[in-house]
């Protein structure tokens, strides 16, 4: 799962930042609202889940996103 | 009651002294009554509106929380949003739409007898209706449970330090503070005084003095030179920043003296390297409100249906247009929204090139975009854009000898903020820990406010929104 998330992360935010679970918006220069939502939507397709808008505003780190995917996967 | 008035200083001193001898329950009742007095100072009739807005969301929140039937939950969420927007629509936008309708009819030769009463704009309505709505939305999204104490909830909507111009607080963080005991801490009081002093200095010394020059330039746009118009617009960018961030800091400071932590609303916005960054540093409590409650849901919906150009940017465009309208009813606010939409979309499209531009130039570019945006705010009528003189002869009639001193003080503050928010990336209050520096700072601010403030009592710019 981490590998797939990592792949999507690099696709959306570029390879300037080294991927890690602790990364937040402040650590990734290219992390803006549009890319963030595009990142979540691409993960939705990959893992067959749906992020809610409120989850988008409460998740702060990559780890939070991974936890959400684990909890909501079919 | 304006923060920058003697009556407010007396009002707050009395509150501060009485507040800290009461227990939490009485403190909350006392703060609620004080907040209503504060608001009624403008016009007692406004109280009906704030009580109505609070009651709508107290009841809707309660029903949404109690019921498990999704249809019913959704119905009461829509009720809350519709009623709040109706309040805003009637009191903020009615005159604009009535006037526009009359004008449109006139242009096709139909005379409409416009005998509808002019509706007075209640101060702060855009701030507290948004704060109130977020309560019902958060309960609907199950982020929050209904707050049973009606006093505590009504206080959340009307807490006087942030009632009329924000920061727009979220219910989760604010109600938690209202529901907990506050402890009188010497450190908080002195920090609060220091932050409020900075706010007063920004407003009374920097913003108001810049305002004198700005007012002269903007009331003579047809005669001043093009260079002077540009200088006037740039000075207005500084004025609106010092005015609004000054207000926010007074709010933060006095709330801290009462044991509350409010959201930081500005983090050195004029040092942003892109327009995206600018909106993350300017009026943070509003832009994050729009991001969480409007942009995220819309962007998710659009992007799920494909990543075409329109799907990518539709959410940005809708958000910026509504953000423009949030500020007021007028064509200039609509143009403001359109302008920011275009700038944001273009910046994203040309990011590859933009990233190669040196940082200083990106900061200047972002400042110029902001300046044009504020220029649209400042002109009273959209048609005034066409009256700008193209003359190249400057007469500098707006200039006075105090201006360089005020600008110098302003620049010093901006540099301090740059160091604080961007270089150090701190998230705590100013000057924490340095007692003597704080003391000096408070004295300098107080002396500045007494000696260099302008004689006229001025409103805060954001009170009109």
Coordinates of N, CA and C in Angstrom, one line a residue, chain A residues 25-26 30-38 40-41 44-45 50-58, chain B residues 140-143 276 280 291-292 295-297 299-300 303-304 306 311-313 316 348 351 355 425:
Chain A
X25 N 1.8 19.3 4.8 CA 1.7 20.3 3.8 C 3.0 21.3 3.8
X26 N 3.4 21.6 5.0 CA 4.5 22.5 5.2 C 5.8 22.0 4.6
X30 N 5.3 21.8 -3.3 CA 4.3 21.9 -4.3 C 2.9 21.5 -3.8
X31 N 2.8 21.3 -2.5 CA 1.5 20.9 -1.9 C 0.5 22.1 -1.9
X32 N -0.3 22.2 -2.8 CA -1.4 23.2 -2.7 C -2.7 22.5 -2.7
X33 N -3.8 23.2 -2.5 CA -5.1 22.6 -2.4 C -5.5 21.7 -3.6
X34 N -5.2 22.3 -4.8 CA -5.6 21.5 -6.0 C -4.9 20.2 -6.1
X35 N -3.6 20.2 -5.9 CA -2.8 19.0 -6.0 C -3.2 18.0 -4.9
X36 N -3.4 18.6 -3.7 CA -3.8 17.7 -2.6 C -5.1 16.9 -2.9
X37 N -6.1 17.6 -3.4 CA -7.4 17.0 -3.7 C -7.2 16.0 -4.9
X38 N -6.4 16.4 -5.9 CA -6.1 15.5 -7.0 C -5.4 14.2 -6.5
X40 N -5.7 12.9 -3.5 CA -6.7 12.1 -2.8 C -7.6 11.3 -3.8
X41 N -8.0 12.0 -4.8 CA -8.9 11.4 -5.8 C -8.2 10.3 -6.5
X44 N -8.3 7.4 -4.3 CA -9.6 6.8 -4.2 C -9.8 5.8 -5.3
X45 N -9.3 6.1 -6.5 CA -9.4 5.2 -7.6 C -8.5 3.9 -7.4
X50 N -13.6 6.2 -0.7 CA -14.0 7.6 -1.0 C -13.6 8.4 0.2
X51 N -12.8 9.5 -0.1 CA -12.5 10.4 1.0 C -13.7 11.4 1.2
X52 N -14.0 11.7 2.4 CA -15.1 12.7 2.6 C -14.4 14.1 2.7
X53 N -15.1 15.2 2.3 CA -14.5 16.5 2.4 C -14.0 16.8 3.8
X54 N -14.7 16.3 4.8 CA -14.2 16.6 6.2 C -12.9 15.9 6.5
X55 N -12.7 14.7 5.9 CA -11.5 13.9 6.1 C -10.3 14.7 5.5
X56 N -10.6 15.3 4.3 CA -9.6 16.1 3.6 C -9.1 17.3 4.5
X57 N -10.0 17.8 5.3 CA -9.5 19.0 6.1 C -8.9 18.5 7.4
X58 N -9.2 17.3 7.9 CA -8.7 16.9 9.2 C -7.3 16.1 9.0
Chain B
X140 N -23.2 18.1 11.3 CA -23.6 17.2 10.2 C -22.5 16.3 9.8
X141 N -21.3 16.8 9.8 CA -20.1 16.0 9.4 C -19.6 15.2 10.5
X142 N -20.2 15.2 11.6 CA -19.9 14.4 12.8 C -18.5 14.7 13.4
X143 N -18.1 16.0 13.2 CA -16.9 16.4 13.9 C -17.1 16.9 15.3
X276 N -1.1 31.5 -4.4 CA -1.7 30.4 -3.5 C -1.2 30.7 -2.1
X280 N -3.0 31.7 1.7 CA -2.8 30.9 2.9 C -2.2 31.7 4.1
X291 N -12.0 27.1 2.1 CA -11.3 25.9 1.7 C -12.0 24.6 2.2
X292 N -12.2 24.6 3.5 CA -12.8 23.4 4.1 C -14.2 23.1 3.7
X295 N -14.3 24.7 -1.0 CA -13.4 24.3 -2.1 C -13.2 22.7 -2.0
X296 N -12.9 22.2 -0.9 CA -12.7 20.7 -0.8 C -13.8 19.9 -1.4
X297 N -15.1 20.1 -0.9 CA -16.2 19.3 -1.4 C -16.3 19.5 -3.0
X299 N -14.0 20.6 -5.2 CA -12.9 20.1 -6.0 C -13.0 18.6 -6.1
X300 N -13.4 17.9 -5.0 CA -13.5 16.5 -5.0 C -14.5 16.0 -6.0
X303 N -13.1 16.8 -9.6 CA -12.0 16.0 -10.1 C -12.4 14.5 -10.2
X304 N -13.4 14.1 -9.5 CA -13.8 12.6 -9.6 C -14.4 12.4 -11.0
X306 N -13.2 13.6 -13.7 CA -12.2 13.8 -14.7 C -11.3 14.9 -14.5
X311 N -12.6 21.0 -15.0 CA -12.8 20.2 -13.7 C -11.7 20.6 -12.7
X312 N -10.5 20.8 -13.3 CA -9.4 21.2 -12.4 C -9.6 22.5 -11.7
X313 N -10.2 23.5 -12.4 CA -10.2 24.8 -11.9 C -11.5 25.4 -11.5
X316 N -11.9 26.3 -7.9 CA -11.1 27.6 -7.6 C -11.9 28.8 -8.0
X348 N -1.1 28.6 -11.9 CA -1.0 27.1 -11.9 C -0.5 26.6 -13.3
X351 N 3.2 27.4 -14.0 CA 4.0 27.2 -12.8 C 5.5 26.8 -13.2
X355 N 8.3 29.0 -11.5 CA 9.2 28.4 -10.5 C 10.7 28.8 -10.8
X425 N 9.3 30.4 11.2 CA 8.1 29.6 11.1 C 7.5 29.2 12.4

